[in-house]
Amino acid sequence: MTPKQKFEALGNKGLQFHPLVPFETNTDQLFQFDLTSYNPKLTEEIISDTTVFSKWISQELADHDARYGIGGYNEHRTIYARSSYFDGVEEPRRLHLGTDIWGPAGTPIYNFYDAEVHSFQFNDHFGDYGATIILKYNIEGVEFHALYGHLSLNSLSGLQAGQKIPSGREFAAFGIPEENGYWPPHLHFQLIIDMEGKTGDYPGVCQYSKAGHYLENCPDPQFILKDTFGVATS
């Protein structure tokens, strides 16, 4: 089996994972965001200003009585035009490789399974991850990584490569825009099978022409997130 097939087989075993963020499945609501060009509400005026964008996210959550917003895996987004960081000479990066959980700054993040710190970094560019932590997992012999992006800067304090992070441990929090790459507060949660030699960073958005490679290496995390929210997330 290929590494992705091994990962998919793991997802079919019915394993249970600790919730990633606080969520009461019996009472809390989850709103599915559409951040593509097909959403007529998402105007250039909104995405070009972080403060306005943040207010729009908060208002959408309030209008739908939702504790969090979610979405984005394998989503072709135009919002990355707001930052030259995603623009290449030949082809811009627009395909999102993780799942975003939108909510208030300071929202605690819990480890879903025993892991160790692979690497961490403050990716301080406009539109980048900001504070980032990458954890390494081995679940029933299947190794992979999870990238947690757009964190609070304090989340990086005291970390060391190889440090053990047990299941259920609160280890990070959603960051404010000044710490998270100047985005509305949220968590970018991305699974990565092969880090390809990278530390503290890995592309969370790719060129559409390279989708095959990146989607093979960054599988859909919904089988982990369903234990947080009680429903499929993509």
PDB file of N, CA and C in Angstrom, residues 4-5 25 40 47 49 55 58 61 89 102 113-114 128 140 146 151 159 170 175-176 180 191 215 224 234:
ATOM      1  N   LYS A   4      -0.498   6.973   1.561  1.00  0.00           N
ATOM      2  CA  LYS A   4      -1.848   7.512   1.697  1.00  0.00           C
ATOM      3  C   LYS A   4      -2.860   6.383   1.908  1.00  0.00           C
ATOM      4  N   GLN A   5      -2.669   5.246   1.235  1.00  0.00           N
ATOM      5  CA  GLN A   5      -3.582   4.114   1.426  1.00  0.00           C
ATOM      6  C   GLN A   5      -3.509   3.583   2.855  1.00  0.00           C
ATOM      7  N   THR A  25     -21.394  18.804  21.284  1.00  0.00           N
ATOM      8  CA  THR A  25     -22.092  18.309  20.101  1.00  0.00           C
ATOM      9  C   THR A  25     -23.616  18.351  20.245  1.00  0.00           C
ATOM     10  N   PRO A  40     -21.209  35.024  -3.075  1.00  0.00           N
ATOM     11  CA  PRO A  40     -21.392  36.436  -3.440  1.00  0.00           C
ATOM     12  C   PRO A  40     -21.198  37.404  -2.274  1.00  0.00           C
ATOM     13  N   ILE A  47     -12.168  41.005   1.956  1.00  0.00           N
ATOM     14  CA  ILE A  47     -10.930  40.225   2.100  1.00  0.00           C
ATOM     15  C   ILE A  47      -9.670  41.079   2.074  1.00  0.00           C
ATOM     16  N   ASP A  49      -9.094  43.798   3.778  1.00  0.00           N
ATOM     17  CA  ASP A  49      -8.866  44.460   5.065  1.00  0.00           C
ATOM     18  C   ASP A  49      -9.068  43.429   6.177  1.00  0.00           C
ATOM     19  N   LYS A  55     -14.441  40.952  11.146  1.00  0.00           N
ATOM     20  CA  LYS A  55     -15.813  41.294  11.537  1.00  0.00           C
ATOM     21  C   LYS A  55     -16.822  40.498  10.718  1.00  0.00           C
ATOM     22  N   SER A  58     -16.964  36.935  12.106  1.00  0.00           N
ATOM     23  CA  SER A  58     -17.699  36.933  13.379  1.00  0.00           C
ATOM     24  C   SER A  58     -19.197  37.114  13.154  1.00  0.00           C
ATOM     25  N   LEU A  61     -20.804  33.916  11.829  1.00  0.00           N
ATOM     26  CA  LEU A  61     -20.993  32.956  12.918  1.00  0.00           C
ATOM     27  C   LEU A  61     -22.186  33.353  13.790  1.00  0.00           C
ATOM     28  N   VAL A  89       5.369  33.418 -10.246  1.00  0.00           N
ATOM     29  CA  VAL A  89       5.605  34.043 -11.546  1.00  0.00           C
ATOM     30  C   VAL A  89       4.683  33.440 -12.601  1.00  0.00           C
ATOM     31  N   TRP A 102     -12.750  28.356  12.314  1.00  0.00           N
ATOM     32  CA  TRP A 102     -12.837  29.792  12.595  1.00  0.00           C
ATOM     33  C   TRP A 102     -13.532  30.023  13.927  1.00  0.00           C
ATOM     34  N   TYR A 113      -4.193  13.138  19.947  1.00  0.00           N
ATOM     35  CA  TYR A 113      -3.593  11.815  20.157  1.00  0.00           C
ATOM     36  C   TYR A 113      -2.154  12.048  20.606  1.00  0.00           C
ATOM     37  N   ASP A 114      -1.581  11.067  21.296  1.00  0.00           N
ATOM     38  CA  ASP A 114      -0.188  11.207  21.740  1.00  0.00           C
ATOM     39  C   ASP A 114       0.723  11.567  20.571  1.00  0.00           C
ATOM     40  N   ASP A 128       0.842  34.566   5.803  1.00  0.00           N
ATOM     41  CA  ASP A 128       1.450  33.272   6.145  1.00  0.00           C
ATOM     42  C   ASP A 128       0.766  32.701   7.393  1.00  0.00           C
ATOM     43  N   GLU A 140      -0.838   3.196  15.416  1.00  0.00           N
ATOM     44  CA  GLU A 140      -0.867   1.812  14.944  1.00  0.00           C
ATOM     45  C   GLU A 140       0.102   1.598  13.776  1.00  0.00           C
ATOM     46  N   ALA A 146       0.859  16.616  11.823  1.00  0.00           N
ATOM     47  CA  ALA A 146      -0.240  17.583  11.792  1.00  0.00           C
ATOM     48  C   ALA A 146       0.348  18.969  11.979  1.00  0.00           C
ATOM     49  N   LEU A 151      -1.487  30.332  15.111  1.00  0.00           N
ATOM     50  CA  LEU A 151      -1.576  30.227  16.568  1.00  0.00           C
ATOM     51  C   LEU A 151      -1.183  31.528  17.261  1.00  0.00           C
ATOM     52  N   LEU A 159       8.625  25.328  23.903  1.00  0.00           N
ATOM     53  CA  LEU A 159       8.619  24.099  23.112  1.00  0.00           C
ATOM     54  C   LEU A 159      10.035  23.647  22.765  1.00  0.00           C
ATOM     55  N   GLU A 170      -3.787  20.561  26.398  1.00  0.00           N
ATOM     56  CA  GLU A 170      -3.912  21.868  25.754  1.00  0.00           C
ATOM     57  C   GLU A 170      -2.507  22.377  25.466  1.00  0.00           C
ATOM     58  N   GLY A 175      -4.501  32.518  17.464  1.00  0.00           N
ATOM     59  CA  GLY A 175      -3.799  33.789  17.617  1.00  0.00           C
ATOM     60  C   GLY A 175      -4.590  34.979  17.102  1.00  0.00           C
ATOM     61  N   ILE A 176      -4.202  36.156  17.548  1.00  0.00           N
ATOM     62  CA  ILE A 176      -4.759  37.394  17.010  1.00  0.00           C
ATOM     63  C   ILE A 176      -4.073  37.678  15.672  1.00  0.00           C
ATOM     64  N   ASN A 180      -0.847  35.805  13.764  1.00  0.00           N
ATOM     65  CA  ASN A 180      -1.277  34.650  12.959  1.00  0.00           C
ATOM     66  C   ASN A 180      -1.171  34.867  11.450  1.00  0.00           C
ATOM     67  N   LEU A 191      -2.986  17.725   7.780  1.00  0.00           N
ATOM     68  CA  LEU A 191      -2.234  16.484   7.934  1.00  0.00           C
ATOM     69  C   LEU A 191      -1.223  16.359   6.803  1.00  0.00           C
ATOM     70  N   LEU A 215      -2.368  16.786  -2.573  1.00  0.00           N
ATOM     71  CA  LEU A 215      -3.518  16.113  -1.964  1.00  0.00           C
ATOM     72  C   LEU A 215      -3.185  14.670  -1.606  1.00  0.00           C
ATOM     73  N   ILE A 224     -10.471  12.618  11.809  1.00  0.00           N
ATOM     74  CA  ILE A 224     -10.041  13.063  13.140  1.00  0.00           C
ATOM     75  C   ILE A 224     -11.008  14.121  13.686  1.00  0.00           C
ATOM     76  N   SER A 234     -16.254  17.687   5.768  1.00  0.00           N
ATOM     77  CA  SER A 234     -16.004  17.996   4.354  1.00  0.00           C
ATOM     78  C   SER A 234     -16.775  17.003   3.491  1.00  0.00           C
TER      79      SER A 234
END
